[in-house]
């Protein structure tokens, strides 16, 4: 099977008091490029996330969005810093003595001073969190891959149709060549007769001229190679896997042969067929850019 480089996947995983939501989307890219957006406190999982994603994809620009919710009632606690409170109280008393003020500090006033009472999160088990996150990541990745496969299959069928059309154009070019030679011989004979006003034309010299012309416009080698490239692309699509780069190379070779055919074309119909080949090859190359 082949995979498109565009896709989308989403998964929610709730275990106990923890809930992860993972969304991922991707577009085509020459390499594997991942952008991860998640809560800062989960940043130490980034390397593990990247390693996991490589199990499901090889190319593409992938954006990952991770949200985390913790519904536990005891996930935070208050911390009292007695030394800080003692420092505040010492300076309040000193200020009262220095300026002759009433020392009316209350417990609630002291508690509102910065760093006296703070809120901190409880230590969590990283393995437990990763187990929940990993399940969400794999669920989203599996959905993402399925979307890529569906789109990849559509791309494959579209390219097959274009390859079939290209083979018909190549066959038409091959069929056209003998007709061109016959027409050229007739045209050349008529021209020589007109110029020399002589119906006695040396057949050998006329044949030699036709052979030279045939050699100049002959596209047998190009059509044979082009058909071979078309079959190679078809075989690669049937085999599947990460074949995007291989297909792009084959398409470049196909385009080179089509260019040569166009440069050798000596009549309008062959030129139109070669132009149509180039157009279809370019469409195939555009489709290939979306294949992993």
CSV table of C-alpha atoms in Angstrom, one decimal:
chain,number,residue,atom,x,y,z
A,1,UNK,CA,0.0,0.0,0.0
A,2,UNK,CA,1.0,3.6,-0.5
A,3,UNK,CA,0.4,6.5,1.9
A,4,UNK,CA,-0.4,10.1,1.3
A,5,UNK,CA,1.6,12.6,3.3
A,6,UNK,CA,-1.5,14.5,4.2
A,7,UNK,CA,-3.7,13.2,7.0
A,8,UNK,CA,-5.5,13.9,10.3
A,9,UNK,CA,-5.8,11.9,13.5
A,10,UNK,CA,-7.4,12.5,16.9
A,11,UNK,CA,-7.7,10.5,20.1
A,12,UNK,CA,-8.9,11.1,23.6
A,13,UNK,CA,-7.7,8.8,26.4
A,14,UNK,CA,-9.1,9.0,30.0
A,15,UNK,CA,-7.5,6.8,32.6
A,16,UNK,CA,-8.3,7.4,36.3
A,17,UNK,CA,-8.1,11.2,36.9
A,18,UNK,CA,-5.9,11.9,33.8
A,19,UNK,CA,-7.1,12.8,30.4
A,20,UNK,CA,-5.0,13.3,27.2
A,21,UNK,CA,-6.3,14.6,23.9
A,22,UNK,CA,-4.0,14.3,20.9
A,23,UNK,CA,-4.6,15.8,17.5
A,24,UNK,CA,-2.2,15.5,14.6
A,25,UNK,CA,-2.3,16.8,11.0
A,26,UNK,CA,0.3,16.7,8.2
A,27,UNK,CA,1.2,18.1,4.8
A,28,UNK,CA,3.8,17.0,2.3
A,29,UNK,CA,7.5,17.7,3.0
A,30,UNK,CA,10.7,16.3,1.7
A,31,UNK,CA,11.8,15.1,5.2
A,32,UNK,CA,10.3,14.1,8.5
A,33,UNK,CA,9.5,17.4,10.3
A,34,UNK,CA,7.5,17.4,13.6
A,35,UNK,CA,6.2,20.3,15.6
A,36,UNK,CA,4.8,19.5,19.0
A,37,UNK,CA,2.6,21.8,21.0
A,38,UNK,CA,1.9,20.6,24.6
A,39,UNK,CA,1.9,21.9,28.2
A,40,UNK,CA,5.4,22.9,29.3
A,41,UNK,CA,5.4,20.5,32.2
A,42,UNK,CA,5.2,17.6,29.7
A,43,UNK,CA,8.2,18.8,27.7
A,44,UNK,CA,10.4,16.0,29.0
A,45,UNK,CA,8.3,13.6,26.9
A,46,UNK,CA,9.3,15.2,23.6
A,47,UNK,CA,12.0,12.8,22.7
A,48,UNK,CA,9.8,9.8,23.4
A,49,UNK,CA,7.0,11.3,21.4
A,50,UNK,CA,9.2,11.8,18.4
A,51,UNK,CA,10.5,8.3,18.6
A,52,UNK,CA,7.0,6.9,18.7
A,53,UNK,CA,5.8,8.9,15.7
A,54,UNK,CA,8.6,7.5,13.6
A,55,UNK,CA,7.0,4.1,13.9
A,56,UNK,CA,4.0,5.4,12.0
A,57,UNK,CA,5.5,7.9,9.4
A,58,UNK,CA,8.7,8.5,7.5
A,59,UNK,CA,8.1,11.8,5.7
A,60,UNK,CA,5.9,14.9,6.0
A,61,UNK,CA,5.5,18.0,8.1
A,62,UNK,CA,3.5,16.9,11.1
A,63,UNK,CA,1.9,19.2,13.7
A,64,UNK,CA,1.0,17.6,17.0
A,65,UNK,CA,-1.4,19.2,19.6
A,66,UNK,CA,-1.5,17.7,23.1
A,67,UNK,CA,-3.8,18.8,25.9
A,68,UNK,CA,-3.7,17.4,29.4
A,69,UNK,CA,-6.3,17.5,32.2
A,70,UNK,CA,-5.8,16.2,35.7
A,71,UNK,CA,-9.1,15.8,37.7
A,72,UNK,CA,-7.4,14.6,40.9
A,73,UNK,CA,-8.4,16.6,44.0
A,74,UNK,CA,-5.1,16.0,45.7
A,75,UNK,CA,-2.8,17.0,42.8
A,76,UNK,CA,-1.7,20.2,44.5
A,77,UNK,CA,-0.9,21.1,48.1
A,78,UNK,CA,-0.1,24.2,50.2
A,79,UNK,CA,3.4,24.7,51.6
A,80,UNK,CA,4.2,26.9,54.6
A,81,UNK,CA,7.6,28.5,54.7
A,82,UNK,CA,8.2,29.3,58.4
A,83,UNK,CA,11.6,30.9,57.9
A,84,UNK,CA,10.3,33.4,55.4
A,85,UNK,CA,7.4,34.2,57.8
A,86,UNK,CA,9.9,34.7,60.6
A,87,UNK,CA,11.9,37.2,58.4
A,88,UNK,CA,8.8,39.2,57.6
A,89,UNK,CA,7.8,39.3,61.3
A,90,UNK,CA,11.3,40.4,62.3
A,91,UNK,CA,11.3,43.3,59.9
A,92,UNK,CA,7.7,44.4,60.8
A,93,UNK,CA,8.8,44.6,64.5
A,94,UNK,CA,12.0,46.5,63.6
A,95,UNK,CA,9.9,49.0,61.5
A,96,UNK,CA,7.5,49.5,64.4
A,97,UNK,CA,10.3,50.3,66.9
A,98,UNK,CA,12.2,52.5,64.5
A,99,UNK,CA,9.2,54.7,63.5
A,100,UNK,CA,7.2,54.4,66.7
A,101,UNK,CA,4.4,52.6,65.1
A,102,UNK,CA,1.9,50.2,66.5
A,103,UNK,CA,2.8,46.6,65.7
A,104,UNK,CA,-0.7,45.3,64.7
A,105,UNK,CA,0.4,42.6,62.3
A,106,UNK,CA,-2.1,39.7,62.2
A,107,UNK,CA,-1.7,36.1,61.1
A,108,UNK,CA,-3.8,36.7,58.0
A,109,UNK,CA,-1.6,39.7,57.0
A,110,UNK,CA,1.5,37.5,57.4
A,111,UNK,CA,0.0,34.7,55.4
A,112,UNK,CA,-0.6,37.1,52.5
A,113,UNK,CA,3.1,37.9,52.2
A,114,UNK,CA,4.9,36.5,49.1
A,115,UNK,CA,6.4,33.0,49.5
A,116,UNK,CA,5.0,32.5,53.0
A,117,UNK,CA,2.3,30.1,51.8
A,118,UNK,CA,2.7,28.7,48.3
A,119,UNK,CA,0.9,26.1,46.2
A,120,UNK,CA,2.8,23.3,44.6
A,121,UNK,CA,1.9,20.3,42.6
A,122,UNK,CA,2.4,16.9,44.0
A,123,UNK,CA,5.1,14.6,42.6
A,124,UNK,CA,3.6,12.5,39.9
A,125,UNK,CA,4.7,9.1,38.5
A,126,UNK,CA,6.1,9.8,35.0
A,127,UNK,CA,5.5,6.2,34.0
A,128,UNK,CA,1.9,6.4,34.8
A,129,UNK,CA,1.5,9.7,32.8
A,130,UNK,CA,3.4,8.3,29.9
A,131,UNK,CA,1.2,5.2,29.7
A,132,UNK,CA,-1.9,7.4,29.3
A,133,UNK,CA,-0.2,9.7,26.9
A,134,UNK,CA,1.3,6.9,24.8
A,135,UNK,CA,-2.1,5.3,24.4
A,136,UNK,CA,-3.6,8.6,23.2
A,137,UNK,CA,-0.6,9.1,20.8
A,138,UNK,CA,-0.9,5.6,19.3
A,139,UNK,CA,-4.7,6.0,18.9
A,140,UNK,CA,-4.3,9.3,17.0
A,141,UNK,CA,-1.4,7.9,15.0
A,142,UNK,CA,-3.4,4.9,13.9
A,143,UNK,CA,-6.3,7.0,12.8
A,144,UNK,CA,-3.8,9.3,11.1
A,145,UNK,CA,-2.2,6.4,9.2
A,146,UNK,CA,-5.6,5.1,8.1
A,147,UNK,CA,-6.5,8.5,6.7
A,148,UNK,CA,-3.1,8.6,4.8
A,149,UNK,CA,-3.8,5.1,3.4
A,150,UNK,CA,-7.2,6.0,2.1
A,151,UNK,CA,-5.9,9.1,0.4
A,152,UNK,CA,-2.9,7.2,-0.9
A,153,UNK,CA,-5.1,4.6,-2.5
A,154,UNK,CA,-7.0,7.4,-4.2
A,155,UNK,CA,-3.8,8.9,-5.5
A,156,UNK,CA,-2.6,5.5,-6.7
A,157,UNK,CA,-5.8,5.0,-8.8
A,158,UNK,CA,-5.6,8.5,-10.2
A,159,UNK,CA,-1.9,7.9,-11.3
A,160,UNK,CA,-2.8,4.6,-12.8
A,161,UNK,CA,-5.4,6.3,-14.9
A,162,UNK,CA,-2.9,8.9,-16.1
A,163,UNK,CA,-0.3,6.2,-16.9
A,164,UNK,CA,-2.8,4.3,-19.0
A,165,UNK,CA,-3.5,7.5,-20.9
A,166,UNK,CA,0.2,8.1,-21.4
A,167,UNK,CA,0.6,4.6,-22.8
A,168,UNK,CA,-2.1,5.4,-25.4
A,169,UNK,CA,-0.3,8.6,-26.4
A,170,UNK,CA,3.0,6.7,-26.8
A,171,UNK,CA,1.3,4.0,-28.9
A,172,UNK,CA,-0.2,6.8,-31.1
A,173,UNK,CA,3.3,8.3,-31.6
A,174,UNK,CA,4.7,4.9,-32.6
A,175,UNK,CA,1.8,4.4,-35.0
A,176,UNK,CA,2.3,7.9,-36.4
A,177,UNK,CA,6.0,7.5,-37.4
A,178,UNK,CA,5.5,5.2,-40.5
A,179,UNK,CA,2.8,7.6,-41.8
A,180,UNK,CA,5.2,10.5,-41.4
A,181,UNK,CA,7.9,8.7,-43.4
A,182,UNK,CA,5.5,7.9,-46.2
A,183,UNK,CA,4.2,11.5,-46.3
A,184,UNK,CA,7.8,12.8,-46.3
A,185,UNK,CA,8.8,10.5,-49.2
A,186,UNK,CA,5.9,11.6,-51.3
A,187,UNK,CA,6.5,15.2,-50.5
A,188,UNK,CA,10.2,14.9,-51.3
A,189,UNK,CA,9.5,13.1,-54.6
A,190,UNK,CA,7.1,15.8,-55.7
A,191,UNK,CA,9.5,18.5,-54.8
A,192,UNK,CA,12.4,17.0,-56.7
A,193,UNK,CA,10.2,16.4,-59.7
A,194,UNK,CA,9.1,20.0,-59.6
A,195,UNK,CA,12.6,21.3,-59.3
A,196,UNK,CA,14.2,19.1,-62.0
A,197,UNK,CA,11.1,18.7,-64.2
A,198,UNK,CA,12.3,15.2,-64.5
A,199,UNK,CA,10.3,12.1,-63.7
A,200,UNK,CA,13.5,10.0,-63.7
A,201,UNK,CA,14.7,10.3,-60.1
A,202,UNK,CA,17.5,8.2,-58.8
A,203,UNK,CA,15.8,5.9,-56.4
A,204,UNK,CA,18.9,5.2,-54.3
A,205,UNK,CA,19.6,8.9,-53.5
A,206,UNK,CA,15.9,9.5,-52.7
A,207,UNK,CA,16.0,6.5,-50.3
A,208,UNK,CA,19.2,7.8,-48.7
A,209,UNK,CA,17.5,11.1,-48.1
A,210,UNK,CA,14.5,9.5,-46.5
A,211,UNK,CA,16.8,7.4,-44.3
A,212,UNK,CA,18.6,10.5,-43.1
A,213,UNK,CA,15.3,12.2,-42.3
A,214,UNK,CA,14.0,9.1,-40.5
A,215,UNK,CA,17.2,8.9,-38.4
A,216,UNK,CA,16.7,12.6,-37.5
A,217,UNK,CA,13.1,12.3,-36.3
A,218,UNK,CA,13.1,8.7,-35.1
A,219,UNK,CA,11.7,8.4,-31.5
A,220,UNK,CA,11.9,4.6,-31.1
A,221,UNK,CA,14.5,4.8,-28.3
A,222,UNK,CA,12.5,7.4,-26.5
A,223,UNK,CA,9.2,5.7,-26.7
A,224,UNK,CA,10.7,2.4,-25.6
A,225,UNK,CA,12.4,4.0,-22.6
A,226,UNK,CA,9.2,6.0,-21.8
A,227,UNK,CA,7.1,2.8,-21.8
A,228,UNK,CA,9.7,1.2,-19.5
A,229,UNK,CA,9.5,4.1,-17.1
A,230,UNK,CA,5.7,3.9,-17.1
A,231,UNK,CA,5.8,0.2,-16.2
A,232,UNK,CA,8.5,0.9,-13.5
A,233,UNK,CA,6.2,3.5,-11.9
A,234,UNK,CA,3.2,1.1,-12.1
A,235,UNK,CA,5.3,-1.7,-10.5
A,236,UNK,CA,6.5,0.7,-7.7
A,237,UNK,CA,2.9,1.7,-7.0
A,238,UNK,CA,1.8,-1.9,-6.8
A,239,UNK,CA,4.7,-2.7,-4.4
A,240,UNK,CA,3.9,0.2,-2.1
A,241,UNK,CA,5.9,1.4,0.9
A,242,UNK,CA,7.7,4.7,1.1
A,243,UNK,CA,8.2,5.2,-2.6
A,244,UNK,CA,7.7,9.0,-3.0
A,245,UNK,CA,11.3,9.8,-3.8
A,246,UNK,CA,11.6,6.9,-6.2
A,247,UNK,CA,8.5,7.9,-8.1
A,248,UNK,CA,9.7,11.5,-8.4
A,249,UNK,CA,13.0,10.3,-10.0
A,250,UNK,CA,11.1,8.1,-12.4
A,251,UNK,CA,8.8,11.0,-13.3
A,252,UNK,CA,11.9,13.2,-14.1
A,253,UNK,CA,13.2,10.5,-16.5
A,254,UNK,CA,9.8,10.3,-18.1
A,255,UNK,CA,9.7,14.1,-18.6
A,256,UNK,CA,13.2,13.9,-20.2
A,257,UNK,CA,12.0,11.4,-22.8
A,258,UNK,CA,8.9,13.4,-23.6
A,259,UNK,CA,11.0,16.5,-24.1
A,260,UNK,CA,13.2,14.7,-26.6
A,261,UNK,CA,10.1,13.4,-28.5
A,262,UNK,CA,8.8,16.9,-28.7
A,263,UNK,CA,12.1,18.3,-30.0
A,264,UNK,CA,12.1,15.6,-32.7
A,265,UNK,CA,8.5,16.0,-33.7
A,266,UNK,CA,8.1,16.9,-37.3
A,267,UNK,CA,4.3,17.2,-37.6
A,268,UNK,CA,1.5,18.9,-35.6
A,269,UNK,CA,-0.2,15.7,-34.4
A,270,UNK,CA,3.1,14.2,-33.0
A,271,UNK,CA,3.8,17.6,-31.3
A,272,UNK,CA,0.3,17.6,-29.8
A,273,UNK,CA,0.8,14.1,-28.5
A,274,UNK,CA,4.2,15.0,-27.0
A,275,UNK,CA,2.7,18.1,-25.3
A,276,UNK,CA,-0.1,16.0,-23.9
A,277,UNK,CA,2.5,13.6,-22.5
A,278,UNK,CA,4.4,16.4,-20.8
A,279,UNK,CA,1.1,17.7,-19.4
A,280,UNK,CA,0.2,14.4,-17.9
A,281,UNK,CA,3.7,13.7,-16.6
A,282,UNK,CA,3.5,17.1,-14.8
A,283,UNK,CA,0.2,16.2,-13.3
A,284,UNK,CA,1.7,12.9,-12.1
A,285,UNK,CA,4.6,14.7,-10.5
A,286,UNK,CA,2.2,16.9,-8.6
A,287,UNK,CA,0.4,13.9,-7.3
A,288,UNK,CA,3.7,12.2,-6.4
A,289,UNK,CA,4.6,15.1,-4.1
A,290,UNK,CA,1.9,14.0,-1.8
A,291,UNK,CA,3.1,10.4,-1.6
A,292,UNK,CA,5.2,9.4,1.4
